[in-house]
XYZ file of C-alpha atoms in Angstrom:
668
model
C 23.740 18.126 93.191
C 25.364 14.701 93.526
C 23.833 13.111 90.429
C 23.624 16.272 88.314
C 25.539 16.397 85.010
C 27.571 19.574 84.592
C 29.153 20.683 81.319
C 32.918 20.697 80.858
C 32.754 24.444 80.161
C 32.061 25.021 83.851
C 35.039 22.855 84.809
C 37.399 24.615 82.411
C 36.234 28.040 83.584
C 36.982 27.064 87.174
C 40.404 25.729 86.145
C 41.182 28.907 84.180
C 40.306 31.147 87.131
C 42.304 28.934 89.510
C 45.332 29.231 87.231
C 45.047 33.029 87.297
C 44.705 33.214 91.080
C 47.413 30.640 91.863
C 49.698 31.672 88.985
C 50.157 28.037 87.954
C 50.076 26.193 84.642
C 46.874 24.447 83.652
C 48.581 21.043 83.679
C 49.671 21.571 87.301
C 46.188 22.581 88.459
C 44.584 19.618 86.671
C 47.180 17.265 88.143
C 46.417 18.529 91.644
C 42.718 18.123 90.921
C 43.407 14.493 89.899
C 45.045 13.823 93.269
C 42.105 15.374 95.084
C 39.587 13.468 92.967
C 41.224 10.172 93.959
C 40.890 11.098 97.650
C 37.298 12.215 97.044
C 36.424 8.832 95.480
C 37.878 7.007 98.471
C 35.870 9.137 100.904
C 32.745 8.591 98.795
C 32.807 4.849 99.547
C 34.821 3.467 96.624
C 38.042 2.822 98.550
C 37.550 -0.930 98.903
C 36.493 -1.301 95.277
C 39.503 0.622 94.001
C 41.933 -1.428 96.086
C 40.631 -4.685 94.648
C 40.972 -3.704 90.984
C 44.447 -5.206 90.640
C 47.499 -6.513 92.440
C 49.834 -4.043 90.757
C 49.635 -0.778 88.823
C 49.435 -2.537 85.444
C 46.449 -4.667 86.497
C 44.804 -1.633 88.119
C 44.942 0.390 84.896
C 43.916 -2.637 82.856
C 40.652 -2.827 84.809
C 39.783 0.877 84.772
C 37.399 0.414 81.856
C 35.648 -2.377 83.752
C 35.246 -0.023 86.722
C 33.742 2.664 84.511
C 31.405 0.082 83.004
C 30.152 -0.843 86.470
C 29.704 2.802 87.459
C 27.741 3.461 84.274
C 25.018 1.198 85.678
C 24.295 3.878 88.275
C 25.468 6.985 86.431
C 23.846 6.636 83.009
C 24.954 10.090 81.840
C 28.604 9.476 82.754
C 30.933 10.106 79.809
C 33.979 8.220 81.047
C 37.340 8.022 79.262
C 38.863 4.756 78.091
C 42.282 3.320 78.926
C 44.579 0.781 77.304
C 47.910 -0.190 78.856
C 50.950 -1.935 77.309
C 54.119 -3.379 78.850
C 57.562 -2.567 77.507
C 60.559 -4.859 77.799
C 62.364 -2.433 80.129
C 59.520 -2.498 82.676
C 57.982 0.811 81.651
C 54.315 1.080 80.743
C 52.489 2.866 77.955
C 49.093 4.142 79.016
C 46.730 5.111 76.197
C 44.086 7.649 77.213
C 41.028 8.160 74.984
C 38.373 10.782 75.560
C 35.991 12.994 73.596
C 36.240 15.581 76.399
C 39.115 17.825 75.392
C 41.529 19.434 77.818
C 41.150 17.002 80.753
C 44.020 14.636 79.958
C 46.351 16.222 82.535
C 44.088 14.914 85.307
C 45.336 11.368 84.566
C 48.906 11.804 85.981
C 47.435 13.162 89.208
C 45.084 10.183 89.638
C 47.548 7.461 88.612
C 50.338 8.999 90.712
C 48.094 9.067 93.798
C 47.032 5.431 93.161
C 50.647 4.232 92.840
C 51.694 5.987 96.032
C 48.671 4.962 98.131
C 47.935 1.421 96.920
C 51.312 0.122 95.725
C 53.816 2.232 97.718
C 55.715 3.278 94.626
C 56.563 6.505 92.904
C 55.974 6.970 89.220
C 56.979 9.447 86.581
C 54.516 10.153 83.786
C 55.287 12.068 80.641
C 53.372 12.550 77.434
C 55.199 10.818 74.584
C 52.605 11.257 71.886
C 49.291 12.809 71.001
C 48.019 11.072 67.903
C 44.994 11.142 65.635
C 42.313 8.517 65.998
C 42.531 5.587 63.627
C 40.944 2.496 65.115
C 38.614 4.352 67.498
C 35.566 6.301 66.325
C 34.112 9.297 68.122
C 36.914 9.790 70.663
C 38.714 12.993 69.745
C 41.676 12.977 72.148
C 44.269 10.194 72.309
C 47.204 10.795 74.641
C 49.989 8.281 75.255
C 51.739 8.444 78.622
C 55.086 6.778 79.396
C 55.055 5.519 82.992
C 58.285 4.770 84.823
C 57.910 3.056 88.212
C 60.279 3.053 91.156
C 60.737 0.296 92.233
C 59.773 -1.902 89.268
C 57.536 -4.875 90.145
C 58.235 -8.002 88.076
C 56.019 -11.040 87.517
C 56.593 -13.985 89.847
C 56.809 -16.442 86.941
C 53.647 -18.485 87.605
C 53.125 -21.255 84.996
C 49.635 -22.765 84.745
C 48.936 -26.439 83.857
C 46.504 -27.247 81.013
C 44.613 -30.545 80.421
C 45.287 -32.709 77.366
C 41.760 -32.261 76.046
C 38.678 -30.133 76.772
C 36.432 -31.978 79.199
C 33.097 -30.373 78.243
C 30.706 -31.068 75.386
C 29.406 -28.334 73.063
C 25.766 -28.529 74.213
C 26.708 -28.044 77.843
C 29.067 -25.185 76.964
C 26.430 -23.345 74.882
C 23.923 -23.715 77.716
C 26.322 -22.688 80.473
C 27.365 -19.570 78.541
C 24.090 -18.531 76.870
C 25.416 -15.211 75.542
C 28.835 -16.236 74.147
C 29.818 -15.816 70.489
C 32.786 -17.278 68.605
C 33.805 -15.610 65.319
C 36.823 -15.825 63.019
C 39.110 -13.237 61.470
C 36.488 -12.430 58.794
C 33.893 -11.819 61.568
C 31.967 -14.922 60.503
C 30.030 -16.453 63.408
C 31.201 -19.994 64.167
C 29.371 -20.635 67.457
C 26.888 -18.875 69.804
C 25.009 -19.406 73.074
C 21.408 -20.624 73.212
C 19.841 -17.401 74.569
C 21.574 -15.065 72.146
C 20.379 -17.350 69.318
C 16.795 -16.965 70.520
C 17.078 -13.174 70.629
C 19.012 -12.899 67.317
C 17.766 -15.811 65.172
C 20.210 -15.004 62.372
C 23.059 -16.408 64.475
C 21.635 -19.940 64.131
C 22.872 -20.231 60.539
C 26.492 -20.147 61.728
C 27.520 -18.442 58.520
C 26.422 -14.841 59.116
C 28.707 -11.887 59.632
C 28.820 -10.633 63.206
C 28.875 -6.952 62.135
C 25.553 -7.496 60.282
C 23.778 -8.158 63.581
C 25.796 -6.047 66.070
C 27.548 -2.696 66.363
C 30.378 -1.912 68.770
C 29.316 0.676 71.362
C 32.444 0.475 73.520
C 35.286 0.921 72.909
C 34.539 3.150 69.945
C 36.654 1.300 67.378
C 36.108 0.085 63.856
C 34.478 -3.363 63.655
C 37.391 -5.518 62.459
C 39.571 -8.158 64.033
C 42.680 -5.938 64.017
C 41.076 -3.155 66.078
C 39.480 -5.661 68.438
C 42.811 -7.369 69.118
C 44.486 -4.002 69.764
C 41.902 -3.149 72.451
C 41.413 -6.704 73.642
C 41.986 -5.718 77.298
C 38.983 -3.404 77.219
C 35.482 -4.571 77.931
C 33.365 -4.666 74.786
C 29.742 -3.613 74.505
C 27.900 -4.890 71.430
C 24.389 -3.681 70.588
C 21.967 -5.473 68.290
C 21.010 -3.745 65.054
C 17.313 -2.940 64.748
C 17.105 -3.689 61.034
C 18.248 -7.278 61.649
C 15.976 -8.047 64.583
C 12.695 -10.015 64.282
C 9.414 -8.100 64.054
C 8.627 -8.937 67.686
C 11.753 -7.016 68.763
C 11.186 -3.971 66.556
C 9.275 -2.105 69.253
C 11.565 -3.150 72.101
C 14.816 -1.537 73.185
C 17.838 -3.045 71.503
C 19.767 -5.566 73.596
C 23.310 -4.682 74.579
C 25.881 -7.325 75.510
C 28.872 -6.550 77.665
C 31.831 -8.890 77.965
C 35.427 -9.820 77.257
C 37.179 -10.676 74.016
C 39.542 -13.695 74.171
C 41.813 -14.506 71.220
C 42.354 -18.237 70.551
C 45.573 -18.546 68.493
C 45.275 -22.271 67.617
C 41.798 -21.763 66.137
C 42.475 -18.240 64.794
C 39.125 -17.241 66.330
C 37.848 -14.756 68.866
C 35.677 -15.776 71.826
C 33.273 -13.105 73.055
C 32.170 -14.138 76.538
C 29.353 -11.737 77.415
C 26.332 -11.021 79.582
C 23.301 -8.825 78.886
C 23.909 -5.214 79.866
C 20.884 -4.573 82.069
C 20.730 -2.064 84.890
C 17.412 -2.730 86.590
C 14.379 -4.970 86.737
C 12.527 -2.429 84.619
C 15.017 -2.852 81.760
C 14.746 -6.630 82.157
C 10.981 -6.367 81.648
C 11.366 -3.968 78.704
C 13.471 -6.580 76.909
C 10.867 -9.280 77.708
C 13.523 -11.258 79.571
C 13.646 -12.989 82.927
C 16.379 -13.671 85.445
C 16.218 -17.330 84.346
C 17.597 -16.284 80.927
C 20.845 -15.342 82.652
C 23.203 -18.121 83.688
C 23.138 -18.819 87.454
C 26.883 -18.295 87.730
C 26.645 -14.923 85.965
C 27.021 -12.007 88.387
C 24.604 -9.987 86.231
C 21.741 -11.386 88.307
C 23.193 -9.969 91.508
C 24.151 -6.714 89.790
C 20.578 -6.142 88.595
C 19.166 -6.706 92.071
C 21.861 -4.682 93.800
C 21.592 -1.858 91.291
C 17.818 -1.851 91.709
C 18.391 -1.153 95.390
C 21.033 1.460 94.529
C 18.680 3.198 92.092
C 16.067 3.362 94.839
C 18.663 4.881 97.178
C 19.688 7.366 94.473
C 16.079 8.413 93.943
C 15.660 8.824 97.677
C 18.869 10.874 97.791
C 17.636 13.044 94.916
C 14.324 13.555 96.676
C 16.112 14.507 99.878
C 18.295 17.002 98.021
C 15.273 18.459 96.259
C 13.411 18.702 99.559
C 16.473 20.302 101.118
C 16.558 22.885 98.341
C 12.809 23.471 98.701
C 13.215 23.898 102.462
C 16.055 26.326 101.828
C 13.857 28.358 99.498
C 10.942 28.184 101.940
C 13.227 29.255 104.767
C 14.478 32.149 102.669
C 10.915 33.109 101.768
C 9.868 32.779 105.408
C 12.725 35.039 106.466
C 11.615 37.631 103.908
C 8.026 37.424 105.135
C 9.271 37.660 108.722
C 11.137 40.844 107.864
C 7.996 42.267 106.266
C 5.985 41.395 109.370
C 8.628 42.896 111.644
C 8.787 46.058 109.546
C 5.013 46.340 109.770
C 5.139 45.760 113.524
C 7.963 48.275 113.962
C 5.877 50.783 112.004
C 3.108 50.416 114.606
C 5.192 50.173 117.770
C 8.680 51.192 118.915
C 11.234 48.513 118.161
C 12.142 47.623 121.740
C 8.460 47.558 122.702
C 7.596 45.345 119.729
C 10.420 42.952 120.612
C 9.137 42.659 124.185
C 5.623 41.899 122.947
C 6.973 39.277 120.518
C 8.726 37.560 123.410
C 5.485 37.528 125.382
C 6.774 39.967 127.993
C 4.673 42.623 129.656
C 5.519 46.161 128.641
C 5.443 48.442 131.656
C 4.278 52.023 131.280
C 6.957 54.624 131.758
C 7.145 58.329 132.558
C 9.288 60.649 130.453
C 10.226 63.879 132.166
C 10.835 65.831 128.989
C 9.643 65.427 125.400
C 8.187 67.517 122.587
C 4.836 66.676 120.998
C 3.559 67.884 117.630
C 0.022 67.904 116.273
C -0.999 68.901 112.768
C -4.178 68.885 110.734
C -5.482 70.034 107.366
C -7.266 73.389 107.219
C -10.932 73.127 106.056
C -10.681 69.341 105.954
C -14.405 69.052 106.709
C -15.271 71.136 103.650
C -12.868 69.107 101.474
C -14.527 65.873 102.570
C -17.996 67.197 101.780
C -17.081 68.307 98.251
C -14.838 65.468 97.021
C -15.077 61.797 96.224
C -13.719 59.407 98.874
C -10.901 58.239 96.626
C -9.718 61.845 96.245
C -9.557 62.248 100.022
C -7.639 59.012 100.429
C -5.224 60.003 97.662
C -4.621 63.427 99.209
C -4.022 62.039 102.713
C -1.778 59.275 101.403
C 0.337 61.761 99.457
C 0.650 63.963 102.545
C 1.398 61.143 104.989
C 4.054 59.597 102.758
C 5.969 62.872 102.822
C 5.522 63.276 106.571
C 6.610 59.674 107.215
C 9.758 60.331 105.212
C 10.543 63.284 107.449
C 10.233 61.154 110.602
C 13.218 59.151 109.357
C 15.186 62.286 108.517
C 14.811 63.718 112.039
C 14.419 60.487 114.080
C 11.104 61.398 115.663
C 8.450 58.841 116.557
C 5.135 58.861 114.726
C 2.465 58.137 117.342
C -0.512 57.819 115.025
C -2.782 59.472 112.485
C -6.508 60.027 112.982
C -8.280 61.372 109.946
C -6.259 64.393 108.839
C -4.517 64.723 112.215
C -0.832 63.722 112.442
C 0.933 63.278 115.780
C 4.664 62.819 116.420
C 6.849 63.023 119.505
C 10.530 63.656 120.081
C 12.348 62.134 123.039
C 9.962 59.174 123.266
C 10.408 56.211 123.349
C 14.183 56.839 123.064
C 15.164 59.771 125.286
C 17.367 62.387 123.617
C 18.388 65.903 124.559
C 17.723 67.397 121.100
C 14.055 66.376 120.992
C 12.805 69.969 120.671
C 15.122 70.809 117.743
C 14.194 67.581 115.985
C 10.459 68.207 116.252
C 10.899 71.861 115.271
C 12.850 70.912 112.139
C 10.262 68.239 111.411
C 7.512 70.899 111.636
C 9.397 73.145 109.207
C 9.676 70.194 106.841
C 5.932 69.552 107.114
C 5.138 73.098 105.976
C 7.426 72.654 102.952
C 6.095 69.178 102.149
C 2.451 70.288 102.388
C 3.024 72.656 99.466
C 3.610 69.608 97.268
C 0.192 68.091 98.098
C -2.733 69.239 95.958
C -6.047 70.304 97.439
C -8.679 68.421 95.377
C -11.172 71.296 95.827
C -9.073 74.333 94.916
C -6.346 72.633 92.873
C -3.701 74.501 94.862
C -1.505 73.308 97.730
C -3.176 72.239 100.942
C -2.781 74.256 104.122
C -1.951 72.710 107.483
C -1.865 73.897 111.089
C 0.986 72.730 113.325
C 1.253 72.982 117.096
C 4.176 72.109 119.446
C 4.495 71.795 123.184
C 7.163 70.327 125.503
C 6.703 68.669 128.861
C 6.407 65.340 130.722
C 4.228 62.428 129.542
C 3.277 58.905 130.465
C 3.766 56.340 127.698
C 2.635 52.758 127.414
C 1.063 50.074 125.247
C -2.733 50.176 125.132
C -4.928 47.397 123.764
C -4.450 43.752 122.882
C -6.135 43.151 119.515
C -4.387 46.073 117.871
C -1.948 47.429 120.455
C -0.773 51.014 120.184
C 1.993 52.903 121.921
C 0.092 55.876 123.351
C 1.032 59.039 125.249
C -0.945 60.432 128.179
C -0.690 63.664 130.109
C -1.437 67.342 130.105
C 1.444 67.872 127.642
C -0.592 66.015 125.028
C -3.620 68.253 125.684
C -1.562 71.442 125.484
C 0.112 70.373 122.210
C -3.331 69.647 120.768
C -4.499 73.114 121.868
C -1.488 74.719 120.146
C -2.541 73.061 116.899
C -6.261 73.841 117.154
C -5.586 77.508 118.054
C -2.967 77.930 115.335
C -3.173 79.593 111.929
C -2.899 78.109 108.404
C 0.683 77.333 107.308
C 1.954 78.436 110.727
C 3.872 76.519 113.402
C 2.346 77.473 116.750
C 4.693 77.193 119.744
C 3.974 77.062 123.439
C 6.211 79.013 125.864
C 8.133 75.847 126.823
C 9.090 75.171 123.189
C 9.986 78.826 122.623
C 12.387 78.853 125.583
C 13.933 75.552 124.454
C 14.615 76.887 120.930
C 15.766 80.336 121.971
C 19.419 81.082 121.161
C 19.669 77.975 118.936
C 19.461 79.616 115.550
C 15.709 79.620 115.021
C 13.773 82.638 113.800
C 10.566 83.033 115.826
C 8.009 85.775 116.291
C 5.762 86.486 119.238
C 2.039 86.082 118.690
C 1.069 87.563 122.018
C -1.367 86.428 124.638
C -4.379 84.431 123.432
C -7.179 82.629 125.179
C -6.502 78.889 125.048
C -9.479 76.667 125.721
C -9.067 74.913 129.061
C -5.726 76.662 129.740
C -6.641 80.313 130.106
C -4.473 83.030 128.626
C -1.089 81.993 127.237
C 1.705 83.879 125.494
C 2.457 81.885 122.331
C 4.854 82.172 119.388
C 5.243 81.241 115.716
C 8.278 79.369 114.360
C 9.392 80.806 111.023
C 12.664 79.153 109.992
C 15.966 77.581 111.030
C 18.802 79.991 110.254
C 21.576 77.402 110.599
C 20.465 74.770 108.054
C 19.055 74.789 104.538
C 15.664 73.596 103.442
C 17.335 70.668 101.674
C 18.889 69.484 104.919
C 15.539 69.785 106.675
C 13.895 67.736 103.907
C 16.695 65.145 104.004
C 17.862 65.832 100.454
C 21.384 65.431 99.126
C 22.371 68.620 97.282
C 25.683 68.484 95.436
C 26.243 72.184 94.703
C 24.967 75.646 95.509
C 23.197 76.068 92.149
C 21.041 73.033 92.829
C 20.301 74.357 96.303
C 19.138 77.734 94.970
C 17.131 76.045 92.234
C 15.466 73.709 94.735
C 14.651 76.493 97.181
C 13.279 78.594 94.340
C 11.046 75.760 93.135
C 9.598 75.239 96.610
C 8.974 78.940 97.252
C 7.554 79.885 93.859
C 3.819 79.289 94.077
C 3.349 79.756 90.321
C 5.503 76.710 89.547
C 4.663 73.123 90.327
C 7.000 71.991 93.144
C 9.640 69.461 92.250
C 8.980 65.930 93.479
C 11.311 65.072 96.319
C 10.701 61.317 96.376
C 13.256 60.907 93.590
C 16.051 62.282 95.794
C 17.989 60.006 98.188
C 17.044 60.368 101.846
C 19.793 61.821 104.053
C 19.149 61.807 107.848
C 19.909 65.137 109.483
C 22.800 65.159 111.937
C 22.244 66.143 115.544
C 24.492 66.219 118.565
C 22.881 63.126 120.070
C 21.988 60.227 117.825
C 19.357 57.874 119.250
C 20.184 54.195 119.451
C 17.713 51.344 119.196
C 19.253 49.534 122.121
C 19.022 52.463 124.520
C 16.281 51.669 127.047
C 13.628 54.210 128.032
C 14.031 56.072 131.287
C 11.502 53.978 133.158
C 14.081 51.202 133.482
C 16.563 53.450 135.285
C 14.432 55.862 137.311
C 12.472 54.284 140.176
C 9.671 56.835 140.006
C 8.945 55.844 136.415
C 7.747 52.386 137.320
C 6.131 53.319 140.622
C 4.108 56.548 140.580
C 3.915 58.252 143.964
C 2.378 61.433 145.300
C -0.953 62.870 144.216
C -3.085 60.384 142.282
C -3.237 61.258 138.642
C -6.678 60.972 137.141
C -7.782 61.263 133.538
C -8.364 65.007 133.898
C -4.817 65.754 134.986
C -3.124 63.418 132.493
C -5.705 63.529 129.741
C -5.431 61.293 126.710
C -4.472 61.678 123.104
C -7.183 64.325 122.982
C -8.745 66.339 125.770
C -11.903 64.950 127.301
C -13.569 68.359 127.523
C -13.641 68.708 123.739
C -16.900 67.604 122.131
C -16.551 64.456 120.090
C -18.057 64.367 116.643
C -19.399 60.928 117.487
C -22.090 62.804 119.414
C -22.952 64.896 116.384
C -25.032 63.988 113.401
C -22.328 63.019 110.933
C -24.535 61.896 108.053
C -23.605 63.323 104.637
C -26.837 65.294 104.292
C -26.445 67.053 107.630
C -22.751 67.963 107.542
C -22.158 71.619 108.305
C -20.130 73.433 105.674
C -19.560 76.432 107.889
C -15.828 77.120 108.339
C -14.984 76.656 112.008
C -13.312 79.463 113.889
C -9.809 79.180 115.280
C -11.011 78.900 118.865
C -14.115 76.793 118.320
C -12.845 74.271 115.771
C -14.173 70.804 116.579
C -12.080 67.639 116.545
C -12.612 64.761 114.154
C -13.883 61.310 114.996
C -11.576 59.420 117.369
C -10.943 56.365 115.275
C -8.003 54.701 113.572
C -9.790 54.945 110.237
C -10.387 58.014 108.124
C -14.045 59.041 108.331
C -15.112 60.405 104.943
C -17.957 62.913 105.278
């Protein structure tokens, strides 16, 4: 932030780390920073101001305190150092550096060296000749004296001014023209003062009071005596009125600060303090119950107040813009997070490339996939469970089961089509074609059987039982609906896979002949069930999948097992029905490796095969392609599904009815 005040600890930490990385001394790094800071100030708009501070290096350094005093009008929290410069007879200079910020003195050679080279075309050499304790100054902890040697040396041109024989101005006019001046002697006794400062501090009218009784020195931080003042006479002095000496009317107001120059008058042995009120804005002018008319017309304080008022308004606008920028950055970051959440939710409903097309407003064409493997599963006696349990128990059971199944879809890179009630449907090879779709779905089915043992049946208290059915073949796939679009599969393959599930047995994976032939000779243990009557399909020879001989259960579940003992322990815990299975959610998910890894960017086959976008040959009606479920199965929507009339009779394997075709779980 441009106008933010940062502690010196941050600066010194940065310097320390820079020294370690660059392998340089701290004085070198600070000196380089001083050179950069000078260039930064020029780029920030202070180039013209810096060039007009003085005609040579001595005058430039002599006016540094005045520059800091001007900048303090805008930067109230600025803790600037103070400088005092002396000339030696040999042309060298002594620069006194005062600061209560320790450790930053080595910045000065970098700044002064850059100024001499840029503004005055000279090279200088600066060395520390002394570091002394404070005597005259109060509060400033560090006092460093630099010896400056210039090359070439610039000498004075020998200008001699001409003075009049007598002062051609009367006292009344002088006190009115300089309303804030004060003349005091070596004992700090006030000898003369301006008209306005007399009105604000009535004690000055007696012309016999001590100046230090009515004022304190704020800058430079020196003791209030004539010796210290003369030593720092080139600095600008800020005097602040003392509250205990102000009239009652001023007790509640801010104390007035005067800023000006001390001029020593040797013939009179007195000091002239030619000052102006130190006011930064119109608001401060009002707080002191003063007006612009109280300031002399020739005094630049009037213009400074008005100009600084405009600058303060610009600073406030700049601060507001920076705050708004930061707020916009945070909002943008928050919006990006919310966008990712929305995209993740969308990608959970639709394939990624399909979702991206819909986001771009493009039409998603339906495509035909020549080969894929579809899986259906459901919970055994789900109707009875629904009739005997509270709704929240059903929801909890299904959620626990689906979370485990969803985890397995990531392990084996299969696509979850949807869930309807207790039914779970996935497909391999769609929407991203892959040659290992049958193995992926088969391993996923094995994982489902294992995962189901970890889900508790709320009626019996034991593990739930599921039926799983698989079938391979061609399908049509496309986006259906507008309000809540879904990526759906159509075709006789879907019907056959559903039949494999409905004609299966508890805790068994029922395979069609096409799946059996695809898995044969690939390391899977299968057994023949024999010929059975499949509703709508006639007699079919089907099979049961028992296990994968080439991989462990941990690999199927996507678990990272570090040694054989853990593997045996994990397999034992999942097979032992007397023990509660170990929770697998605490283990890291490890995707199973296959010969072909699907990529998100790989387009579906309908973009490369002409017949996928244009269907030719015999028209395909709903009977031949079917839907997610076969149309010849009775829908429970036609039944009386009220709680009082629900049948508790366990359905047979061949006559088991389907659940309600809805995207919500119907609780009986």
